[in-house]
mmCIF file of C-alpha atoms and ligand atoms in Angstrom:
data_model
loop_
_atom_site.group_PDB
_atom_site.id
_atom_site.type_symbol
_atom_site.label_atom_id
_atom_site.label_comp_id
_atom_site.label_asym_id
_atom_site.label_seq_id
_atom_site.Cartn_x
_atom_site.Cartn_y
_atom_site.Cartn_z
ATOM 1 C CA MET W 1 140.412 51.490 92.783
ATOM 2 C CA ASN W 2 139.837 54.872 94.788
ATOM 3 C CA PRO W 3 138.993 54.036 97.980
ATOM 4 C CA VAL W 4 137.155 55.123 100.371
ATOM 5 C CA ILE W 5 139.602 57.110 103.642
ATOM 6 C CA ILE W 6 137.502 57.409 106.688
ATOM 7 C CA THR W 7 138.588 58.627 109.322
ATOM 8 C CA ALA W 8 137.069 58.114 113.081
ATOM 9 C CA ALA W 9 136.225 61.871 114.698
ATOM 10 C CA MET W 10 135.442 59.736 117.964
ATOM 11 C CA VAL W 11 135.682 62.666 120.704
ATOM 12 C CA GLY W 12 135.972 65.797 119.763
ATOM 13 C CA ALA W 13 136.124 68.727 122.130
ATOM 14 C CA GLU W 14 132.354 70.188 122.570
ATOM 15 C CA THR W 15 130.717 66.450 122.290
ATOM 16 C CA THR W 16 129.288 65.561 126.534
ATOM 17 C CA ARG W 17 128.573 62.496 127.671
ATOM 18 C CA ALA W 18 125.534 63.991 129.526
ATOM 19 C CA ALA W 19 124.571 64.458 125.153
ATOM 20 C CA GLN W 20 126.219 60.438 124.684
ATOM 21 C CA PRO W 21 126.863 58.083 126.998
ATOM 22 C CA ASN W 22 129.311 56.189 125.213
ATOM 23 C CA LEU W 23 131.385 58.684 124.404
ATOM 24 C CA PRO W 24 135.096 57.996 125.121
ATOM 25 C CA TYR W 25 137.232 59.988 127.854
ATOM 26 C CA THR W 26 139.984 57.775 128.854
ATOM 27 C CA PRO W 27 142.802 56.807 127.114
ATOM 28 C CA GLU W 28 142.491 53.463 127.406
ATOM 29 C CA GLU W 29 138.471 53.957 126.205
ATOM 30 C CA ILE W 30 140.007 56.127 122.978
ATOM 31 C CA ALA W 31 141.987 53.530 122.420
ATOM 32 C CA GLU W 32 139.794 50.845 122.800
ATOM 33 C CA ALA W 33 137.245 52.870 120.399
ATOM 34 C CA ALA W 34 140.104 53.224 118.051
ATOM 35 C CA ALA W 35 140.814 49.671 117.319
ATOM 36 C CA ALA W 36 137.233 48.746 116.902
ATOM 37 C CA CYS W 37 136.685 51.736 114.029
ATOM 38 C CA ARG W 38 139.994 50.322 112.705
ATOM 39 C CA GLU W 39 138.037 47.022 112.372
ATOM 40 C CA ALA W 40 135.518 48.794 110.910
ATOM 41 C CA GLY W 41 136.713 50.336 108.636
ATOM 42 C CA ALA W 42 138.464 53.582 109.666
ATOM 43 C CA SER W 43 141.674 54.171 108.655
ATOM 44 C CA ILE W 44 142.174 57.441 110.038
ATOM 45 C CA CYS W 45 141.967 58.330 113.773
ATOM 46 C CA HIS W 46 141.284 62.186 114.409
ATOM 47 C CA LEU W 47 141.883 62.684 117.750
ATOM 48 C CA HIS W 48 140.941 64.800 120.736
ATOM 49 C CA VAL W 49 142.217 63.774 124.060
ATOM 50 C CA ARG W 50 140.210 64.064 127.531
ATOM 51 C CA THR W 51 140.458 64.860 131.244
ATOM 52 C CA ASP W 52 139.592 62.035 133.233
ATOM 53 C CA ASP W 53 136.025 64.309 134.276
ATOM 54 C CA GLY W 54 135.386 65.304 130.378
ATOM 55 C CA GLN W 55 137.415 68.410 129.813
ATOM 56 C CA PRO W 56 138.870 68.358 126.789
ATOM 57 C CA THR W 57 142.292 69.336 127.115
ATOM 58 C CA GLN W 58 145.476 69.617 124.711
ATOM 59 C CA ASP W 59 147.895 68.295 127.081
ATOM 60 C CA LYS W 60 150.981 66.947 125.807
ATOM 61 C CA GLU W 61 151.385 63.942 128.744
ATOM 62 C CA ARG W 62 147.987 62.783 127.934
ATOM 63 C CA PHE W 63 148.394 62.881 123.868
ATOM 64 C CA ARG W 64 151.302 60.722 124.197
ATOM 65 C CA GLU W 65 150.020 58.277 126.647
ATOM 66 C CA THR W 66 146.473 58.414 124.376
ATOM 67 C CA ILE W 67 149.009 57.898 121.569
ATOM 68 C CA ALA W 68 150.361 54.987 123.252
ATOM 69 C CA ALA W 69 147.456 52.735 123.758
ATOM 70 C CA ILE W 70 146.264 53.397 120.273
ATOM 71 C CA ARG W 71 149.938 52.049 118.947
ATOM 72 C CA ARG W 72 149.541 49.100 121.266
ATOM 73 C CA ARG W 73 146.296 48.115 119.307
ATOM 74 C CA THR W 74 145.890 49.364 116.198
ATOM 75 C CA ASP W 75 148.254 50.929 113.120
ATOM 76 C CA ILE W 76 145.352 53.508 112.153
ATOM 77 C CA VAL W 77 147.151 56.521 110.991
ATOM 78 C CA ILE W 78 146.872 59.222 114.131
ATOM 79 C CA GLN W 79 145.847 62.773 113.347
ATOM 80 C CA VAL W 80 146.162 65.029 115.973
ATOM 81 C CA SER W 81 143.712 68.035 116.366
ATOM 82 C CA THR W 82 145.505 71.203 116.484
ATOM 83 C CA GLY W 83 141.813 72.838 116.946
ATOM 84 C CA GLY W 84 141.286 72.252 120.226
ATOM 85 C CA ALA W 85 138.294 73.569 122.265
ATOM 86 C CA VAL W 86 137.308 77.201 121.114
ATOM 87 C CA GLY W 87 139.067 80.287 124.131
ATOM 88 C CA MET W 88 142.579 78.187 124.123
ATOM 89 C CA THR W 89 145.662 79.783 123.075
ATOM 90 C CA ALA W 90 147.928 78.811 120.581
ATOM 91 C CA GLU W 91 150.658 77.106 122.844
ATOM 92 C CA GLU W 92 147.866 75.777 124.019
ATOM 93 C CA ARG W 93 146.968 74.216 121.145
ATOM 94 C CA MET W 94 150.360 72.767 119.528
ATOM 95 C CA GLN W 95 151.414 70.631 122.486
ATOM 96 C CA PRO W 96 150.682 67.461 119.697
ATOM 97 C CA LEU W 97 152.872 68.556 117.900
ATOM 98 C CA GLU W 98 155.606 68.282 119.833
ATOM 99 C CA LEU W 99 154.958 64.209 120.132
ATOM 100 C CA ASN W 100 155.638 63.794 116.323
ATOM 101 C CA PRO W 101 152.298 62.483 115.081
ATOM 102 C CA GLU W 102 151.673 61.955 111.371
ATOM 103 C CA MET W 103 149.040 64.281 111.011
ATOM 104 C CA ALA W 104 147.639 66.996 112.321
ATOM 105 C CA THR W 105 144.766 69.225 111.684
ATOM 106 C CA LEU W 106 145.548 72.842 110.280
ATOM 107 C CA THR W 107 142.381 75.038 110.712
ATOM 108 C CA CYS W 108 142.410 77.928 107.914
ATOM 109 C CA GLY W 109 140.868 80.723 109.304
ATOM 110 C CA THR W 110 138.229 81.940 111.881
ATOM 111 C CA VAL W 111 135.134 81.008 111.914
ATOM 112 C CA ASN W 112 131.754 81.593 114.466
ATOM 113 C CA PHE W 113 131.502 78.698 116.434
ATOM 114 C CA GLY W 114 128.529 78.538 118.048
ATOM 115 C CA ASN W 115 128.128 81.412 120.214
ATOM 116 C CA ASP W 116 132.236 81.201 119.974
ATOM 117 C CA VAL W 117 134.496 82.443 117.823
ATOM 118 C CA PHE W 118 136.999 79.901 116.842
ATOM 119 C CA TRP W 119 139.505 81.645 116.163
ATOM 120 C CA ASN W 120 142.252 81.436 113.375
ATOM 121 C CA PRO W 121 144.373 84.353 112.687
ATOM 122 C CA PRO W 122 146.760 84.751 109.493
ATOM 123 C CA SER W 123 149.580 84.385 111.878
ATOM 124 C CA LEU W 124 149.133 81.261 114.160
ATOM 125 C CA LEU W 125 148.178 79.541 109.998
ATOM 126 C CA ARG W 126 151.994 80.251 109.318
ATOM 127 C CA THR W 127 153.253 79.461 112.691
ATOM 128 C CA PHE W 128 151.114 75.624 112.739
ATOM 129 C CA ALA W 129 152.233 75.460 109.299
ATOM 130 C CA GLY W 130 155.799 76.054 110.055
ATOM 131 C CA GLU W 131 156.088 73.629 113.408
ATOM 132 C CA MET W 132 154.455 71.320 111.163
ATOM 133 C CA GLN W 133 156.878 71.286 108.311
ATOM 134 C CA ALA W 134 159.418 71.088 110.406
ATOM 135 C CA ARG W 135 158.564 67.634 111.985
ATOM 136 C CA GLY W 136 157.635 66.446 108.873
ATOM 137 C CA VAL W 137 153.819 66.561 110.444
ATOM 138 C CA ARG W 138 150.834 65.796 107.502
ATOM 139 C CA PRO W 139 148.715 68.705 107.965
ATOM 140 C CA GLU W 140 144.326 67.822 106.718
ATOM 141 C CA PHE W 141 143.207 71.688 106.309
ATOM 142 C CA GLU W 142 140.035 71.874 108.014
ATOM 143 C CA ILE W 143 137.859 74.636 105.970
ATOM 144 C CA PHE W 144 135.063 75.453 107.887
ATOM 145 C CA GLU W 145 133.555 78.629 105.137
ATOM 146 C CA VAL W 146 134.955 78.155 100.933
ATOM 147 C CA GLY W 147 137.424 81.030 102.109
ATOM 148 C CA MET W 148 139.459 78.965 103.940
ATOM 149 C CA ILE W 149 140.139 77.172 101.192
ATOM 150 C CA ALA W 150 142.185 79.840 99.637
ATOM 151 C CA ASN W 151 143.750 80.483 103.061
ATOM 152 C CA ALA W 152 145.554 76.883 102.785
ATOM 153 C CA MET W 153 146.350 78.082 98.818
ATOM 154 C CA ARG W 154 148.298 81.037 100.356
ATOM 155 C CA LEU W 155 150.133 78.382 102.971
ATOM 156 C CA VAL W 156 150.894 76.448 100.109
ATOM 157 C CA SER W 157 152.586 79.394 97.166
ATOM 158 C CA GLU W 158 154.651 80.194 100.425
ATOM 159 C CA GLY W 159 156.262 77.076 100.813
ATOM 160 C CA LEU W 160 154.696 76.457 104.287
ATOM 161 C CA VAL W 161 152.879 72.917 102.655
ATOM 162 C CA ALA W 162 153.425 70.968 99.872
ATOM 163 C CA PRO W 163 151.814 68.796 97.840
ATOM 164 C CA PRO W 164 150.271 66.168 98.458
ATOM 165 C CA LEU W 165 147.538 68.583 99.774
ATOM 166 C CA HIS W 166 144.865 67.342 101.674
ATOM 167 C CA PHE W 167 141.462 68.999 102.686
ATOM 168 C CA ASP W 168 138.482 68.696 104.805
ATOM 169 C CA PHE W 169 134.965 69.961 104.441
ATOM 170 C CA VAL W 170 133.454 70.602 108.055
ATOM 171 C CA LEU W 171 129.928 71.479 106.924
ATOM 172 C CA GLY W 172 127.290 72.423 109.108
ATOM 173 C CA VAL W 173 128.651 73.672 111.768
ATOM 174 C CA PRO W 174 126.146 77.206 113.462
ATOM 175 C CA GLY W 175 128.410 80.180 111.625
ATOM 176 C CA GLY W 176 130.282 78.007 109.463
ATOM 177 C CA LEU W 177 129.153 76.757 105.286
ATOM 178 C CA PRO W 178 126.132 75.220 105.502
ATOM 179 C CA ALA W 179 125.880 71.462 105.085
ATOM 180 C CA THR W 180 124.278 71.389 101.230
ATOM 181 C CA PRO W 181 125.728 69.591 98.179
ATOM 182 C CA GLU W 182 125.700 73.045 96.309
ATOM 183 C CA ASN W 183 128.413 74.081 99.151
ATOM 184 C CA LEU W 184 129.395 70.593 99.093
ATOM 185 C CA LEU W 185 130.420 71.184 95.191
ATOM 186 C CA ARG W 186 131.876 74.456 95.507
ATOM 187 C CA CYS W 187 134.097 73.785 97.650
ATOM 188 C CA VAL W 188 135.766 70.703 95.817
ATOM 189 C CA HIS W 189 135.761 72.581 93.101
ATOM 190 C CA SER W 190 137.838 75.221 94.434
ATOM 191 C CA LEU W 191 140.120 72.770 94.937
ATOM 192 C CA PRO W 192 143.772 72.436 93.420
ATOM 193 C CA GLU W 193 144.759 69.431 90.110
ATOM 194 C CA GLY W 194 145.555 66.619 93.033
ATOM 195 C CA ALA W 195 143.962 68.285 95.803
ATOM 196 C CA THR W 196 142.538 65.230 97.630
ATOM 197 C CA TRP W 197 139.510 65.634 100.596
ATOM 198 C CA THR W 198 136.508 64.462 103.145
ATOM 199 C CA VAL W 199 134.159 65.499 104.587
ATOM 200 C CA ALA W 200 132.756 65.866 107.931
ATOM 201 C CA GLY W 201 128.649 66.818 107.798
ATOM 202 C CA VAL W 202 127.667 67.637 110.979
ATOM 203 C CA GLY W 203 124.975 66.570 113.299
ATOM 204 C CA ARG W 204 121.883 65.289 110.323
ATOM 205 C CA HIS W 205 124.127 66.018 107.585
ATOM 206 C CA GLN W 206 126.925 63.598 108.445
ATOM 207 C CA LEU W 207 125.108 60.196 106.567
ATOM 208 C CA PRO W 208 123.823 62.855 103.763
ATOM 209 C CA MET W 209 127.162 64.256 103.464
ATOM 210 C CA GLY W 210 128.878 61.104 103.227
ATOM 211 C CA ALA W 211 126.848 58.848 101.168
ATOM 212 C CA LEU W 212 127.689 62.190 98.770
ATOM 213 C CA ALA W 213 131.284 62.376 99.165
ATOM 214 C CA VAL W 214 131.762 57.769 98.216
ATOM 215 C CA VAL W 215 129.449 59.196 95.328
ATOM 216 C CA LEU W 216 131.795 62.266 94.484
ATOM 217 C CA GLY W 217 135.367 60.222 94.730
ATOM 218 C CA GLY W 218 135.909 61.893 98.207
ATOM 219 C CA HIS W 219 136.950 61.230 101.692
ATOM 220 C CA VAL W 220 134.462 60.658 104.583
ATOM 221 C CA ARG W 221 134.502 61.489 108.397
ATOM 222 C CA VAL W 222 132.441 60.278 110.926
ATOM 223 C CA GLY W 223 132.239 60.579 114.538
ATOM 224 C CA PHE W 224 130.719 61.069 117.732
ATOM 225 C CA GLU W 225 132.835 64.280 117.222
ATOM 226 C CA ASP W 226 130.274 65.496 114.539
ATOM 227 C CA ASN W 227 127.966 63.955 115.141
ATOM 228 C CA ILE W 228 126.105 61.853 117.815
ATOM 229 C CA TYR W 229 122.911 59.735 115.957
ATOM 230 C CA TYR W 230 122.767 56.281 114.319
ATOM 231 C CA ARG W 231 119.337 58.104 112.857
ATOM 232 C CA LYS W 232 117.107 60.766 113.632
ATOM 233 C CA GLY W 233 115.968 60.015 117.539
ATOM 234 C CA GLU W 234 118.597 56.784 117.656
ATOM 235 C CA LEU W 235 122.186 57.587 119.763
ATOM 236 C CA ALA W 236 124.436 55.606 117.955
ATOM 237 C CA GLU W 237 125.745 52.526 119.859
ATOM 238 C CA SER W 238 129.341 53.810 119.299
ATOM 239 C CA ASN W 239 131.686 55.352 116.589
ATOM 240 C CA ALA W 240 132.319 52.028 114.917
ATOM 241 C CA GLN W 241 128.687 51.881 114.466
ATOM 242 C CA LEU W 242 128.690 55.190 112.155
ATOM 243 C CA VAL W 243 132.043 53.583 110.684
ATOM 244 C CA GLU W 244 130.192 50.362 109.696
ATOM 245 C CA ARG W 245 127.130 51.573 108.361
ATOM 246 C CA MET W 246 129.981 54.317 106.183
ATOM 247 C CA ALA W 247 132.465 51.377 104.974
ATOM 248 C CA ARG W 248 128.740 49.851 104.323
ATOM 249 C CA ILE W 249 128.109 52.418 101.898
ATOM 250 C CA ALA W 250 130.784 52.655 100.364
ATOM 251 C CA ARG W 251 131.207 48.767 99.106
ATOM 252 C CA GLU W 252 127.528 48.994 98.064
ATOM 253 C CA LEU W 253 128.538 51.605 95.502
ATOM 254 C CA ASP W 254 131.883 49.866 94.385
ATOM 255 C CA ARG W 255 134.674 51.372 96.187
ATOM 256 C CA PRO W 256 136.559 49.222 98.221
ATOM 257 C CA VAL W 257 138.015 50.709 101.912
ATOM 258 C CA ALA W 258 141.408 52.567 102.545
ATOM 259 C CA THR W 259 143.398 51.251 104.874
ATOM 260 C CA PRO W 260 145.818 52.801 107.117
ATOM 261 C CA ASP W 261 149.189 51.904 104.246
ATOM 262 C CA ASP W 262 146.281 53.243 101.473
ATOM 263 C CA VAL W 263 146.383 56.486 103.209
ATOM 264 C CA ARG W 264 150.832 56.893 104.246
ATOM 265 C CA ALA W 265 151.280 56.673 100.561
ATOM 266 C CA LEU W 266 148.721 58.970 99.709
ATOM 267 C CA LEU W 267 148.378 61.203 101.461
ATOM 268 C CA GLY W 268 152.768 61.288 101.283
ATOM 269 C CA ILE W 269 152.968 60.862 105.479
ATOM 270 C CA ARG W 270 156.616 60.076 106.379
ATOM 271 C CA SER W 271 157.844 56.610 107.702
ATOM 272 C CA GLN W 272 157.717 56.599 111.483
HETATM 273 N N1 LIG B 1 136.629 71.796 118.456
HETATM 274 C C1 LIG B 1 136.783 72.907 117.766
HETATM 275 C C2 LIG B 1 136.539 73.860 118.021
HETATM 276 C C3 LIG B 1 140.260 70.224 115.008
HETATM 277 O O1 LIG B 1 140.192 68.710 115.636
HETATM 278 O O2 LIG B 1 141.656 70.890 114.401
HETATM 279 C C4 LIG B 1 137.744 72.668 116.218
HETATM 280 C C5 LIG B 1 137.573 71.967 115.872
HETATM 281 C C6 LIG B 1 138.713 71.234 114.800
HETATM 282 O O3 LIG B 1 138.295 69.889 116.027
HETATM 283 ZN ZN1 LIG B 2 138.453 68.403 115.672
#
């Protein structure tokens, strides 16, 4: 039995309420969404926060407030973003690590991101990985291009990240690796023995990439950060609706849905 970890990426830094009216912004809205996603089958929430008017921020106090609101409602694993939004400084992006979260993202290289550049030079990778290691925060390697897997493994060989290793393939960002079955397989086959992986397909790729991951024994990320539609031309009602469908697909394919405590054991997350 290999339970499917469903990660809910509920907010992101780019999606707007103009595009998806049900996007959560405030700590209470995000916490409500996290609890609903947990109820629907998510075991990790990938967390970005916003100001009240919807601007992306990496403000530590905003993260503190949001994490507390989530914790009042649910036991879901909280994975803070250190990616933030393009254009933010490394110092800004690292702020939520000061809260010693259970998990955090660690993007493994620089990539074009739409018309922008998501800037992640080697020195930044080492600084972020070292900070996570010092604080006992479990990294999730964010892989936007296949070469980023080698960058992640360089951090491992330098002693900055220790197994168990967990990867997220973000496929379909304009400027990054396209979301095709061949590219997903290429990523999976590039992993070291024993690593776990999840896939975040962007836009219309979220559903087929997720279904493929379930079949291949991987894990899945869904949510408004990557995709706002339930199907072509039909906006999703909520993040939980997207989680619920992926949980249903997993169960139909005879894979149970992981609980947060399954994730803590599987990914070696330190106890709080
Ligand atoms: N918003 C993207 C530029 C992460 O959360 O670590 C970066 C991102 C990755 O969302
Ligand atoms: Zn993110």
